[in-house]
mmCIF file of C-alpha atoms in Angstrom:
data_model
loop_
_atom_site.group_PDB
_atom_site.id
_atom_site.type_symbol
_atom_site.label_atom_id
_atom_site.label_comp_id
_atom_site.label_asym_id
_atom_site.label_seq_id
_atom_site.Cartn_x
_atom_site.Cartn_y
_atom_site.Cartn_z
ATOM 1 C CA MET A 267 150.296 -204.887 88.093
ATOM 2 C CA THR A 268 147.137 -203.723 89.714
ATOM 3 C CA ASP A 269 144.139 -205.906 90.458
ATOM 4 C CA THR A 270 141.974 -203.822 88.196
ATOM 5 C CA ALA A 271 144.216 -203.888 85.149
ATOM 6 C CA THR A 272 142.702 -204.967 81.858
ATOM 7 C CA PRO A 273 144.337 -207.729 79.734
ATOM 8 C CA GLN A 274 145.702 -205.099 77.333
ATOM 9 C CA GLU A 275 147.210 -203.112 80.199
ATOM 10 C CA GLU A 276 148.758 -206.286 81.681
ATOM 11 C CA ILE A 277 150.437 -207.165 78.395
ATOM 12 C CA GLN A 278 151.754 -203.606 78.037
ATOM 13 C CA GLU A 279 153.071 -203.643 81.620
ATOM 14 C CA VAL A 280 154.909 -206.936 81.043
ATOM 15 C CA ARG A 281 156.514 -205.598 77.898
ATOM 16 C CA GLN A 282 157.702 -202.481 79.696
ATOM 17 C CA THR A 283 159.200 -204.586 82.529
ATOM 18 C CA GLU A 284 161.044 -206.841 80.093
ATOM 19 C CA ALA A 285 162.390 -203.825 78.219
ATOM 20 C CA GLU A 286 163.647 -202.189 81.408
ATOM 21 C CA GLY A 287 165.353 -205.402 82.510
ATOM 22 C CA ALA A 288 167.128 -205.792 79.205
ATOM 23 C CA ALA A 289 168.377 -202.228 79.384
ATOM 24 C CA GLN A 290 169.768 -202.693 82.915
ATOM 25 C CA GLN A 291 171.395 -206.130 82.287
ATOM 26 C CA PRO A 292 175.203 -205.745 82.113
ATOM 27 C CA ARG A 293 176.912 -206.764 78.893
ATOM 28 C CA ALA A 294 179.020 -209.873 79.038
ATOM 29 C CA GLU A 295 182.764 -209.311 79.036
ATOM 30 C CA GLY A 296 184.126 -209.252 75.557
ATOM 31 C CA ALA A 297 180.703 -209.116 73.999
ATOM 32 C CA ARG A 298 180.265 -206.732 71.113
ATOM 33 C CA PRO A 299 177.576 -204.083 71.215
ATOM 34 C CA PRO A 300 174.667 -204.757 68.905
ATOM 35 C CA ARG A 301 175.087 -203.372 65.432
ATOM 36 C CA GLN A 302 173.005 -200.434 64.425
ATOM 37 C CA PRO A 303 171.062 -200.913 61.224
ATOM 38 C CA ARG A 304 172.849 -199.362 58.269
ATOM 39 C CA GLN A 305 171.163 -196.396 56.668
ATOM 40 C CA PRO A 306 170.421 -196.436 52.956
ATOM 41 C CA ARG A 307 173.189 -194.961 50.811
ATOM 42 C CA GLN A 308 170.957 -192.122 49.532
ATOM 43 C CA GLN A 309 170.134 -191.054 53.100
ATOM 44 C CA GLN A 310 173.838 -191.063 54.018
ATOM 45 C CA GLN A 311 174.626 -188.899 51.005
ATOM 46 C CA LYS A 312 171.897 -186.436 52.002
ATOM 47 C CA GLN A 313 173.295 -186.177 55.526
ATOM 48 C CA ARG A 314 176.841 -185.563 54.244
ATOM 49 C CA ALA A 315 175.548 -182.941 51.808
ATOM 50 C CA GLY A 316 173.613 -181.254 54.636
ATOM 51 C CA LYS A 317 176.736 -181.086 56.809
ATOM 52 C CA GLN A 318 178.741 -179.583 53.944
ATOM 53 C CA ALA A 319 176.040 -177.011 53.171
ATOM 54 C CA ALA A 320 175.585 -175.926 56.803
ATOM 55 C CA PRO A 321 178.713 -173.709 56.958
ATOM 56 C CA GLN A 322 177.680 -172.025 53.719
ATOM 57 C CA GLN A 323 174.221 -171.234 55.069
ATOM 58 C CA GLN A 324 175.702 -169.646 58.177
ATOM 59 C CA GLN A 325 177.740 -167.148 56.164
ATOM 60 C CA PRO A 326 176.315 -163.619 56.589
ATOM 61 C CA GLN A 327 174.821 -161.965 53.529
ATOM 62 C CA ARG A 328 176.825 -159.133 52.049
ATOM 63 C CA ALA A 329 175.382 -155.715 52.703
ATOM 64 C CA ARG A 330 174.387 -153.711 49.657
ATOM 65 C CA LYS A 331 176.861 -151.011 48.788
ATOM 66 C CA VAL A 332 175.585 -147.470 49.160
ATOM 67 C CA HIS A 333 176.721 -144.797 46.746
ATOM 68 C CA PRO A 334 179.355 -142.641 48.495
ATOM 69 C CA ALA A 335 177.534 -139.442 47.552
ATOM 70 C CA LEU A 336 174.328 -140.794 49.130
ATOM 71 C CA GLU A 337 176.217 -141.548 52.333
ATOM 72 C CA LYS A 338 177.502 -137.983 52.349
ATOM 73 C CA LEU A 339 173.996 -136.621 51.793
ATOM 74 C CA PHE A 340 172.768 -138.637 54.767
ATOM 75 C CA GLU A 341 175.550 -137.205 56.943
ATOM 76 C CA LEU A 342 174.792 -133.621 55.894
ATOM 77 C CA TYR A 343 170.969 -133.802 55.783
ATOM 78 C CA PRO A 344 169.670 -136.763 57.817
ATOM 79 C CA GLY A 345 166.197 -135.204 57.937
ATOM 80 C CA MET A 346 165.887 -135.360 54.158
ATOM 81 C CA PHE A 347 167.963 -138.406 53.247
ATOM 82 C CA GLY A 348 167.589 -140.466 56.422
ATOM 83 C CA ALA A 349 164.830 -142.622 57.855
ATOM 84 C CA CYS A 350 162.089 -140.306 56.596
ATOM 85 C CA PHE A 351 161.997 -139.395 52.909
ATOM 86 C CA LEU A 352 160.357 -136.170 51.736
ATOM 87 C CA PRO A 353 159.919 -134.819 48.202
ATOM 88 C CA LEU A 354 162.777 -132.478 47.341
ATOM 89 C CA LYS A 355 162.384 -129.029 45.868
ATOM 90 C CA LEU A 356 163.097 -128.584 42.192
ATOM 91 C CA GLY A 357 166.629 -127.350 41.718
ATOM 92 C CA VAL A 358 168.058 -129.106 44.781
ATOM 93 C CA PHE A 359 170.916 -130.431 42.637
ATOM 94 C CA GLN A 360 172.213 -126.938 42.017
ATOM 95 C CA ASP A 361 171.660 -125.985 45.666
ATOM 96 C CA LEU A 362 173.884 -128.847 46.804
ATOM 97 C CA LEU A 363 176.647 -127.946 44.378
ATOM 98 C CA GLU A 364 176.600 -124.337 45.569
ATOM 99 C CA LYS A 365 176.559 -125.208 49.270
ATOM 100 C CA HIS A 366 179.109 -128.032 49.108
ATOM 101 C CA PRO A 367 181.448 -127.442 46.166
ATOM 102 C CA ASP A 368 184.221 -129.542 47.744
ATOM 103 C CA ASP A 369 182.042 -132.444 48.915
ATOM 104 C CA PHE A 370 180.427 -133.550 45.666
ATOM 105 C CA LYS A 371 181.510 -134.181 42.119
ATOM 106 C CA LYS A 372 178.848 -133.114 39.670
ATOM 107 C CA ASP A 373 178.422 -136.460 37.936
ATOM 108 C CA GLU A 374 178.449 -138.484 41.174
ATOM 109 C CA LEU A 375 175.887 -136.202 42.799
ATOM 110 C CA LYS A 376 173.617 -136.521 39.771
ATOM 111 C CA VAL A 377 173.763 -140.326 39.988
ATOM 112 C CA ALA A 378 173.141 -140.287 43.746
ATOM 113 C CA LEU A 379 170.103 -138.030 43.486
ATOM 114 C CA GLY A 380 168.748 -140.202 40.691
ATOM 115 C CA LEU A 381 169.042 -143.297 42.872
ATOM 116 C CA HIS A 382 167.332 -141.469 45.728
ATOM 117 C CA ALA A 383 164.467 -140.186 43.572
ATOM 118 C CA ARG A 384 163.835 -143.638 42.067
ATOM 119 C CA SER A 385 163.750 -145.426 45.421
ATOM 120 C CA THR A 386 160.417 -146.888 46.490
ATOM 121 C CA ARG A 387 160.384 -144.900 49.734
ATOM 122 C CA TYR A 388 160.834 -141.625 47.873
ATOM 123 C CA LEU A 389 158.141 -142.523 45.340
ATOM 124 C CA GLU A 390 155.773 -143.319 48.208
ATOM 125 C CA ALA A 391 156.300 -139.813 49.592
ATOM 126 C CA VAL A 392 155.573 -138.272 46.188
ATOM 127 C CA ALA A 393 152.548 -140.505 45.551
ATOM 128 C CA ALA A 394 151.140 -139.533 48.955
ATOM 129 C CA GLY A 395 151.003 -135.919 47.789
ATOM 130 C CA LEU A 396 153.487 -134.593 50.364
ATOM 131 C CA PRO A 397 154.833 -131.133 49.482
ATOM 132 C CA ARG A 398 158.342 -130.461 48.263
ATOM 133 C CA HIS A 399 160.954 -129.389 50.837
ATOM 134 C CA ASP A 400 164.270 -127.599 50.705
ATOM 135 C CA LEU A 401 167.434 -129.005 52.257
ATOM 136 C CA ASP A 402 166.546 -127.535 55.641
ATOM 137 C CA GLY A 403 163.207 -129.310 55.696
ATOM 138 C CA ASN A 404 161.070 -126.261 54.943
ATOM 139 C CA VAL A 405 157.981 -126.663 52.767
ATOM 140 C CA VAL A 406 158.538 -124.957 49.433
ATOM 141 C CA GLU A 407 155.800 -125.951 46.996
ATOM 142 C CA PRO A 408 153.310 -128.737 46.253
ATOM 143 C CA VAL A 409 154.252 -131.635 44.027
ATOM 144 C CA ALA A 410 152.765 -131.237 40.558
ATOM 145 C CA PRO A 411 149.743 -133.518 39.931
ATOM 146 C CA GLU A 412 151.454 -135.222 37.007
ATOM 147 C CA HIS A 413 154.422 -136.136 39.240
ATOM 148 C CA VAL A 414 152.076 -137.642 41.824
ATOM 149 C CA HIS A 415 150.287 -139.565 39.069
ATOM 150 C CA HIS A 416 153.471 -141.024 37.596
ATOM 151 C CA ALA A 417 154.747 -142.009 41.057
ATOM 152 C CA ILE A 418 151.504 -143.923 41.676
ATOM 153 C CA LEU A 419 151.853 -145.758 38.366
ATOM 154 C CA GLU A 420 155.483 -146.685 39.047
ATOM 155 C CA LEU A 421 154.678 -148.019 42.514
ATOM 156 C CA HIS A 422 151.857 -150.088 41.025
ATOM 157 C CA ARG A 423 154.218 -151.507 38.407
ATOM 158 C CA ARG A 424 156.709 -152.571 41.081
ATOM 159 C CA ARG A 425 154.028 -154.163 43.253
ATOM 160 C CA ALA A 426 152.680 -156.060 40.255
ATOM 161 C CA GLN A 427 156.147 -157.489 39.618
ATOM 162 C CA ARG A 428 156.431 -158.623 43.243
ATOM 163 C CA ASN A 429 152.916 -160.086 43.294
ATOM 164 C CA PRO A 430 152.304 -161.793 39.937
ATOM 165 C CA GLY A 431 148.765 -163.006 39.499
ATOM 166 C CA GLU A 432 147.291 -160.695 42.146
ATOM 167 C CA ASP A 433 144.641 -158.251 40.937
ATOM 168 C CA LEU A 434 145.945 -154.838 42.035
ATOM 169 C CA ARG A 435 143.873 -152.821 39.569
ATOM 170 C CA PRO A 436 141.101 -151.818 42.028
ATOM 171 C CA GLN A 437 143.723 -150.384 44.390
ATOM 172 C CA LEU A 438 145.314 -148.447 41.541
ATOM 173 C CA VAL A 439 141.967 -147.029 40.393
ATOM 174 C CA ALA A 440 141.084 -145.936 43.927
ATOM 175 C CA ARG A 441 144.466 -144.290 44.456
ATOM 176 C CA ILE A 442 144.293 -142.367 41.204
ATOM 177 C CA ALA A 443 140.782 -141.216 42.101
ATOM 178 C CA ARG A 444 142.083 -139.843 45.402
ATOM 179 C CA ALA A 445 144.942 -138.130 43.572
ATOM 180 C CA VAL A 446 142.495 -136.450 41.197
ATOM 181 C CA GLU A 447 140.477 -135.075 44.106
ATOM 182 C CA ALA A 448 143.595 -133.930 45.959
ATOM 183 C CA SER A 449 144.941 -132.122 42.886
ATOM 184 C CA GLY A 450 142.198 -129.491 42.982
ATOM 185 C CA LEU A 451 141.664 -129.915 39.233
ATOM 186 C CA ASP A 452 138.441 -130.936 37.589
ATOM 187 C CA ARG A 453 138.378 -134.341 35.967
ATOM 188 C CA GLU A 454 138.837 -133.081 32.422
ATOM 189 C CA ALA A 455 141.841 -130.902 33.290
ATOM 190 C CA TYR A 456 143.500 -133.728 35.182
ATOM 191 C CA ALA A 457 143.005 -136.116 32.276
ATOM 192 C CA VAL A 458 144.591 -133.680 29.813
ATOM 193 C CA LEU A 459 147.559 -133.226 32.156
ATOM 194 C CA VAL A 460 148.444 -136.888 32.757
ATOM 195 C CA ARG A 461 147.117 -138.797 29.748
ATOM 196 C CA SER A 462 149.894 -140.670 27.950
ATOM 197 C CA ARG A 463 150.369 -142.914 24.945
ATOM 198 C CA ASP A 464 150.015 -146.065 27.049
ATOM 199 C CA GLU A 465 146.552 -147.491 26.476
ATOM 200 C CA GLU A 466 146.506 -149.556 29.665
ATOM 201 C CA THR A 467 147.276 -146.635 31.993
ATOM 202 C CA ASN A 468 144.801 -144.453 30.110
ATOM 203 C CA ALA A 469 142.125 -147.101 30.632
ATOM 204 C CA VAL A 470 142.818 -147.094 34.377
ATOM 205 C CA LEU A 471 142.642 -143.304 34.398
ATOM 206 C CA ASP A 472 139.295 -143.353 32.602
ATOM 207 C CA GLU A 473 137.970 -145.880 35.115
ATOM 208 C CA ALA A 474 138.996 -143.653 38.015
ATOM 209 C CA LEU A 475 137.439 -140.593 36.392
ATOM 210 C CA ALA A 476 134.221 -142.485 35.721
ATOM 211 C CA GLU A 477 134.010 -143.551 39.368
ATOM 212 C CA LEU A 478 134.503 -139.948 40.476
ATOM 213 C CA GLY A 479 131.729 -138.945 38.095
ATOM 214 C CA ARG A 480 129.366 -141.482 39.655
ATOM 215 C CA GLN A 481 130.188 -140.241 43.134
ATOM 216 C CA ALA A 482 129.587 -136.624 42.112
ATOM 217 C CA ALA A 483 126.228 -137.589 40.576
ATOM 218 C CA LYS A 484 125.171 -139.232 43.846
ATOM 219 C CA ARG A 485 126.080 -136.100 45.804
ATOM 220 C CA GLU A 486 124.091 -133.929 43.416
ATOM 221 C CA ALA A 487 121.110 -136.289 43.680
ATOM 222 C CA LEU A 488 121.231 -136.078 47.482
ATOM 223 C CA LEU A 489 121.306 -132.287 47.344
ATOM 224 C CA ARG A 490 118.283 -132.212 45.040
ATOM 225 C CA ALA A 491 116.447 -134.627 47.330
ATOM 226 C CA PHE A 492 117.128 -132.351 50.293
ATOM 227 C CA GLU A 493 115.939 -129.279 48.431
ATOM 228 C CA ALA A 494 112.731 -131.062 47.382
ATOM 229 C CA SER A 495 112.080 -132.562 50.834
ATOM 230 C CA GLY A 496 110.824 -129.359 52.381
ATOM 231 C CA ARG A 497 112.819 -130.027 55.528
ATOM 232 C CA ASP A 498 114.132 -127.037 57.405
ATOM 233 C CA SER A 499 117.382 -128.649 58.546
ATOM 234 C CA GLU A 500 119.843 -131.225 57.345
ATOM 235 C CA GLN A 501 119.400 -132.986 60.691
ATOM 236 C CA ALA A 502 115.691 -133.524 60.075
ATOM 237 C CA PHE A 503 116.370 -134.649 56.501
ATOM 238 C CA ALA A 504 118.921 -137.216 57.695
ATOM 239 C CA GLU A 505 116.556 -138.540 60.368
ATOM 240 C CA MET A 506 113.773 -138.917 57.809
ATOM 241 C CA TYR A 507 115.906 -141.337 55.765
ATOM 242 C CA GLY A 508 117.788 -142.901 58.689
ATOM 243 C CA MET A 509 121.147 -141.517 57.592
ATOM 244 C CA ASP A 510 124.083 -140.211 59.601
ATOM 245 C CA ALA A 511 123.552 -136.488 60.098
ATOM 246 C CA ASP A 512 127.244 -135.541 59.991
ATOM 247 C CA GLU A 513 127.847 -137.516 56.813
ATOM 248 C CA VAL A 514 124.797 -135.944 55.171
ATOM 249 C CA ALA A 515 126.011 -132.471 56.134
ATOM 250 C CA ARG A 516 129.452 -133.077 54.644
ATOM 251 C CA THR A 517 128.012 -134.543 51.444
ATOM 252 C CA LEU A 518 125.582 -131.670 50.949
ATOM 253 C CA ALA A 519 128.295 -129.091 51.586
ATOM 254 C CA ARG A 520 130.504 -130.688 48.970
ATOM 255 C CA ALA A 521 127.648 -130.939 46.489
ATOM 256 C CA ARG A 522 126.979 -127.213 46.878
ATOM 257 C CA THR A 523 130.669 -126.455 46.280
ATOM 258 C CA GLU A 524 130.716 -128.594 43.154
ATOM 259 C CA ARG A 525 127.585 -126.892 41.869
ATOM 260 C CA GLN A 526 128.980 -123.353 42.164
ATOM 261 C CA PRO A 527 130.993 -123.250 38.904
ATOM 262 C CA ALA A 528 127.819 -124.156 36.995
ATOM 263 C CA SER A 529 125.797 -121.366 38.630
ATOM 264 C CA PRO A 530 125.183 -118.283 36.454
ATOM 265 C CA ALA A 531 127.246 -115.236 37.357
ATOM 266 C CA ALA A 532 125.434 -112.554 39.336
#
């Protein structure tokens, strides 16, 4: 002990010394080791159950079986059925039968292509608006707007099942709005094309169309404000209101494009 030790430190130091001496003291010949306290029966049962369950937990999970025809498609066309999925051209089923009459049975190929087309990764490619490709990876045609729309709805349904209680509606509305703009159709034509008998999906569609309408009205209002401002350039107009000049230019250009169909023919 040090000269400057406090009473609490002295007591602690004595206890440590006594403990060390007891640990180093040899056990008398013939003396039995001290008994360890018995564990409660419930705790012993839990330990035995844990030891029995450990080998089961270490067993590897069985890999999901892949349809044999899908495995063959991956071997023949890894660029289309491999790590990267792309929308397939319409009529690819017949193309495969003609190119590989000995590799595929008609019914098995139909099942395999159905599994591929219903996979989440394939639906993501369709919902993203990627074009359709042939078996060699060449772009053939765009995906029809209604196919993009239905892929978006199916992906939303699957996400909702995985995330119960989470409000995914705003994401769905925003994605449908982007799909409408990417389709090249006006809002009314798109609605006629994809509207279904399901009231819930129709309500989401109407919400997306209404949001697009509000955005178009804002662009038209900005164009009218520019025309009434008397400014010679879009740059000067943007500086007057403290707006980004590039963003103003893009918005005005789009507003002029959207106004053209309403302009009287020359």
